[in-house]
PDB file of C-alpha atoms in Angstrom:
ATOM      1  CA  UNK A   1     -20.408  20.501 -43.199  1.00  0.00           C
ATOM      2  CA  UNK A   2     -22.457  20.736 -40.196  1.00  0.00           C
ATOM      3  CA  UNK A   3     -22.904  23.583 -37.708  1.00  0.00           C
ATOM      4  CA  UNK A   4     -24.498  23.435 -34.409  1.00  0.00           C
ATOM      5  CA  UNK A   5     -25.294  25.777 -32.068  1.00  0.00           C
ATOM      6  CA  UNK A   6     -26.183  25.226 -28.086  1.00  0.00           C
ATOM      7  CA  UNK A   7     -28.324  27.598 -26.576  1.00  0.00           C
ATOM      8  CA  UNK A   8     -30.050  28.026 -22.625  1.00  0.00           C
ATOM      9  CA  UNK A   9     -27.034  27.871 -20.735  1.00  0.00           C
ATOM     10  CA  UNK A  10     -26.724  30.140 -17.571  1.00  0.00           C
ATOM     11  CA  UNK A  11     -26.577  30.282 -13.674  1.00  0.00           C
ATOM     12  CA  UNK A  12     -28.989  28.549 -11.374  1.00  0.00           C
ATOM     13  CA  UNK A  13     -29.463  27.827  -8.142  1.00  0.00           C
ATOM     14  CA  UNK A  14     -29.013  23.914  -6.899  1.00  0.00           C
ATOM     15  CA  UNK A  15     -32.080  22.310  -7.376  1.00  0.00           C
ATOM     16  CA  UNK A  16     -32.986  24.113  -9.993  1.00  0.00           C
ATOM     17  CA  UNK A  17     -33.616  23.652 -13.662  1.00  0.00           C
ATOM     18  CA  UNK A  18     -32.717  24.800 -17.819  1.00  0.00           C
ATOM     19  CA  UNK A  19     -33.504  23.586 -20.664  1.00  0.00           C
ATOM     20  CA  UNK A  20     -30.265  23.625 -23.542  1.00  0.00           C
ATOM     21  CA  UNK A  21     -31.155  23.794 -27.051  1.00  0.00           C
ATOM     22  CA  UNK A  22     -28.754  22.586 -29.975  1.00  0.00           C
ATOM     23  CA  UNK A  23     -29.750  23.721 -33.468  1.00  0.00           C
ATOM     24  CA  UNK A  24     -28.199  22.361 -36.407  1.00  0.00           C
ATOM     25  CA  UNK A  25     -27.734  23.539 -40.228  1.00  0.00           C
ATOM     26  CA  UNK A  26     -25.893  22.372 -42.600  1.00  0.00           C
ATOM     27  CA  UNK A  27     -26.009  19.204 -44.744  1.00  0.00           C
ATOM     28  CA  UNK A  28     -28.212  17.585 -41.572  1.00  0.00           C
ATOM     29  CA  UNK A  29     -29.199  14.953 -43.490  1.00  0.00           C
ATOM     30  CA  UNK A  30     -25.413  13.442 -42.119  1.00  0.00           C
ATOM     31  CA  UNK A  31     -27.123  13.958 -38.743  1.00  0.00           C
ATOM     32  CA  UNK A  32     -28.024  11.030 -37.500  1.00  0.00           C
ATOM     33  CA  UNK A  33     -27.402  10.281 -33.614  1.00  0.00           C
ATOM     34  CA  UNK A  34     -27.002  13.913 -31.522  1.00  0.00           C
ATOM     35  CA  UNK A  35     -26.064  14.415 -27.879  1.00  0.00           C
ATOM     36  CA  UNK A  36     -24.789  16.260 -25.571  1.00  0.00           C
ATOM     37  CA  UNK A  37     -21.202  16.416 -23.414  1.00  0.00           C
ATOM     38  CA  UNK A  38     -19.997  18.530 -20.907  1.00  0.00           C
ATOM     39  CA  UNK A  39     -16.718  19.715 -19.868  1.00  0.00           C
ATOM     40  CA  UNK A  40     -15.779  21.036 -16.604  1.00  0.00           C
ATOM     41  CA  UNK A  41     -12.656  23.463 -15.607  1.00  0.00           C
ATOM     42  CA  UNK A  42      -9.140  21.159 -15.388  1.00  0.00           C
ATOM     43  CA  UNK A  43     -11.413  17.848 -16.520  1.00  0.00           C
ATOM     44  CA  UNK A  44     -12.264  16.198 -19.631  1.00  0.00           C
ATOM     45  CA  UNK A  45     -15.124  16.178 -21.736  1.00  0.00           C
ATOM     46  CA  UNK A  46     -17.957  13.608 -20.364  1.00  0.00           C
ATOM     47  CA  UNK A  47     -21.232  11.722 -22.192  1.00  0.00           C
ATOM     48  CA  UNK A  48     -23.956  13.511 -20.814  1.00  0.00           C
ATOM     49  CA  UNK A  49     -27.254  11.825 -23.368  1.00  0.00           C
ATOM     50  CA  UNK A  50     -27.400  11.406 -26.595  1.00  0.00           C
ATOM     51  CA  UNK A  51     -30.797  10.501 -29.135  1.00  0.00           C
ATOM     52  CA  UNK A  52     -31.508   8.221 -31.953  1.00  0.00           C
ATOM     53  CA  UNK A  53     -32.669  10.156 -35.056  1.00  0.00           C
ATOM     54  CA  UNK A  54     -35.757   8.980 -34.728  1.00  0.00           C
ATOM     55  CA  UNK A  55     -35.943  10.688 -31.263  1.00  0.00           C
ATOM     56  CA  UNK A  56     -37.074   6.802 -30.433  1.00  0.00           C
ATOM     57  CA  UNK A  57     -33.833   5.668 -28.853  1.00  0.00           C
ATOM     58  CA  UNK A  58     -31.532   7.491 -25.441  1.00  0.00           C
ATOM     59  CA  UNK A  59     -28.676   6.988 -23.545  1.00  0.00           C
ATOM     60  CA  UNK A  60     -27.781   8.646 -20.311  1.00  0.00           C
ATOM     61  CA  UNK A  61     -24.983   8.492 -18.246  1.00  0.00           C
ATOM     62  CA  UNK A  62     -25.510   7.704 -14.908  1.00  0.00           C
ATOM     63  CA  UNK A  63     -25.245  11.048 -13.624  1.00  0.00           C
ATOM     64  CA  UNK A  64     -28.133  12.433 -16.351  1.00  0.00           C
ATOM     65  CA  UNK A  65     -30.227   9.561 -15.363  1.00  0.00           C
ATOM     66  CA  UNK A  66     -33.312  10.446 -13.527  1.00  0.00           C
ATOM     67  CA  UNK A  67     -32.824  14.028 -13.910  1.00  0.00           C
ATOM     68  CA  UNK A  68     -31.661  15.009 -17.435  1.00  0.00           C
ATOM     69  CA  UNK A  69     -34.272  14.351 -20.525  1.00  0.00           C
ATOM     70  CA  UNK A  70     -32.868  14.644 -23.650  1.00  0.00           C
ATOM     71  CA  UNK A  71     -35.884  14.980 -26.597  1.00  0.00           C
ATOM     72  CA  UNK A  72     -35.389  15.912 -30.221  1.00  0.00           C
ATOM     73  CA  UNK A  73     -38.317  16.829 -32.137  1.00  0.00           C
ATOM     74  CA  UNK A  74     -39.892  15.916 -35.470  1.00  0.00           C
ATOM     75  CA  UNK A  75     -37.945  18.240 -37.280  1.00  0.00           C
ATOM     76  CA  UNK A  76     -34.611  16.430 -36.021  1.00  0.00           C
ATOM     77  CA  UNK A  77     -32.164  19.204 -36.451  1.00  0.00           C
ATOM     78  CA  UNK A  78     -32.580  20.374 -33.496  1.00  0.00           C
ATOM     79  CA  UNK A  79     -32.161  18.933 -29.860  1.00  0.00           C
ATOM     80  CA  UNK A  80     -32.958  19.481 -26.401  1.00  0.00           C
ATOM     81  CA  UNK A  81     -31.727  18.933 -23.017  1.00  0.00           C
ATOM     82  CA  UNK A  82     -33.831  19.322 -19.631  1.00  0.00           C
ATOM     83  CA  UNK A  83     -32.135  19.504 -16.860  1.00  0.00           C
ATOM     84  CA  UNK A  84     -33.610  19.221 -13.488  1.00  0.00           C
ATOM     85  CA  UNK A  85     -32.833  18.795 -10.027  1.00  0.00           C
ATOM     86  CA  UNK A  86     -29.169  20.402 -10.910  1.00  0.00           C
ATOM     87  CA  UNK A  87     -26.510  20.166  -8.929  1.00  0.00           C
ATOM     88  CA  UNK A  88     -23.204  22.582  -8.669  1.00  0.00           C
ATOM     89  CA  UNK A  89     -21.176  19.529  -9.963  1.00  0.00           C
ATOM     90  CA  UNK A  90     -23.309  19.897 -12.861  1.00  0.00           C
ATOM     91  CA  UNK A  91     -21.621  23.325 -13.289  1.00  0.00           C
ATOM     92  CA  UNK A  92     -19.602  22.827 -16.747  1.00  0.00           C
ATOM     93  CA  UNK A  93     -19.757  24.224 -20.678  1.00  0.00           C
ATOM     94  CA  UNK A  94     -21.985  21.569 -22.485  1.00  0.00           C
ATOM     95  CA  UNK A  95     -21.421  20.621 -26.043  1.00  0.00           C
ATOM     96  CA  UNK A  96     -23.715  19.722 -28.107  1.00  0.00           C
ATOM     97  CA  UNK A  97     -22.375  16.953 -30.811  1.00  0.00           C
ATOM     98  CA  UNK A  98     -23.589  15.235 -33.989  1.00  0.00           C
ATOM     99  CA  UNK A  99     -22.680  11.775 -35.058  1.00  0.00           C
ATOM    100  CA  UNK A 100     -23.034   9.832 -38.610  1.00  0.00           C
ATOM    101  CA  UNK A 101     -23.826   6.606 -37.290  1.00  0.00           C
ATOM    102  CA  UNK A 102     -26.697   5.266 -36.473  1.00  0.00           C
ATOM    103  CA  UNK A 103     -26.258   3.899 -33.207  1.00  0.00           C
ATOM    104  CA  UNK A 104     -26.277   6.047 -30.134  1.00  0.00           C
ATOM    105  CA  UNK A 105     -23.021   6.700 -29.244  1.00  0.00           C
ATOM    106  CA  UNK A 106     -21.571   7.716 -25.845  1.00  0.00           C
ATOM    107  CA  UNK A 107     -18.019   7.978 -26.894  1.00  0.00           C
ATOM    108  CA  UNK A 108     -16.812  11.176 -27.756  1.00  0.00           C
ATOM    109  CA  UNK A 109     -14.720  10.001 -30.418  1.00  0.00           C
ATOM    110  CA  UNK A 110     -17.879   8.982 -32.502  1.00  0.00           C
ATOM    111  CA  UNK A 111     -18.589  12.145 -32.852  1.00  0.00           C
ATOM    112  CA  UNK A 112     -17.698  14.389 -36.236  1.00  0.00           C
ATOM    113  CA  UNK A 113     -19.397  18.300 -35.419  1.00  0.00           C
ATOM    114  CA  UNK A 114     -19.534  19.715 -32.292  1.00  0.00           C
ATOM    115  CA  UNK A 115     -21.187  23.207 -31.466  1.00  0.00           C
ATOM    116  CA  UNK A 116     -19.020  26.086 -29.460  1.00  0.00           C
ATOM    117  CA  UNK A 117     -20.978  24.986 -26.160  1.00  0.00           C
ATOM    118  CA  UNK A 118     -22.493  26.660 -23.375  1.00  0.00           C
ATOM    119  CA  UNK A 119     -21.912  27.234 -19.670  1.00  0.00           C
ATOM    120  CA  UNK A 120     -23.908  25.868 -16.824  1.00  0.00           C
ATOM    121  CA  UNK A 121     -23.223  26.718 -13.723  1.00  0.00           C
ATOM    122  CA  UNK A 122     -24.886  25.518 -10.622  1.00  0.00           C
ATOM    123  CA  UNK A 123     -24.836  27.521  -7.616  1.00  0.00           C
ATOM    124  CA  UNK A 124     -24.970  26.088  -4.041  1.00  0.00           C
TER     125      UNK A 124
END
């Protein structure tokens, strides 16, 4: 089993920026590719980024791109995501997620653990 736990979520201004943490514990050594989703109000849950295990390898969805860095350290259990330049349509709880595989995922579904998430919201 795998827990994770996001982190760094609150309200900021448009334009702005936060950093989200995701910690994980557990038997980690199962993970290998991390990201991060969000889910806004009435919508479903979207790709945000997600890393290699190696921290070597990212994927962004178009909306992250250019703004959103995702980074994950040496020790590899735990994960970041800096978000700049945010927008109110950024405003949504974000997941963080951990995946077996070794490929870096953007589908949801690839996904086995998933943290309780935390809220963003974006202010105009």
């Amino acid at each position: 089993q795998v827990q994770l736990v996001e982190s760094g979520g609150g309200l900021v201004q448009a334009g702005g920026s936060l950093r989200l943490s995701c910690a994980a514990s557990g038997h980690t050594s199962s993970t290998y590719t991390m990201g991060w989703f969000r889910q806004a109000p009435g919508k479903e849950r979207e790709f945000v980024a997600a890393i290699s295990r190696s921290g070597g390898t990212t994927n962004y969805a178009d909306s992250a791109k250019g703004r959103f860095t995702i980074s994950r350290p040496n020790a590899k259990n735990t994960v970041y995501l800096q978000m700049n330049s945010l927008k109110p349509e950024d405003t949504a709880v974000y997941y963080c997620a951990s995946s077996l595989y070794i490929t870096v995922e953007s589908g949801s579904g690839r996904y086995a653990y998933w943290g309780q998430g935390t809220q963003v919201t974006v202010s105009s």
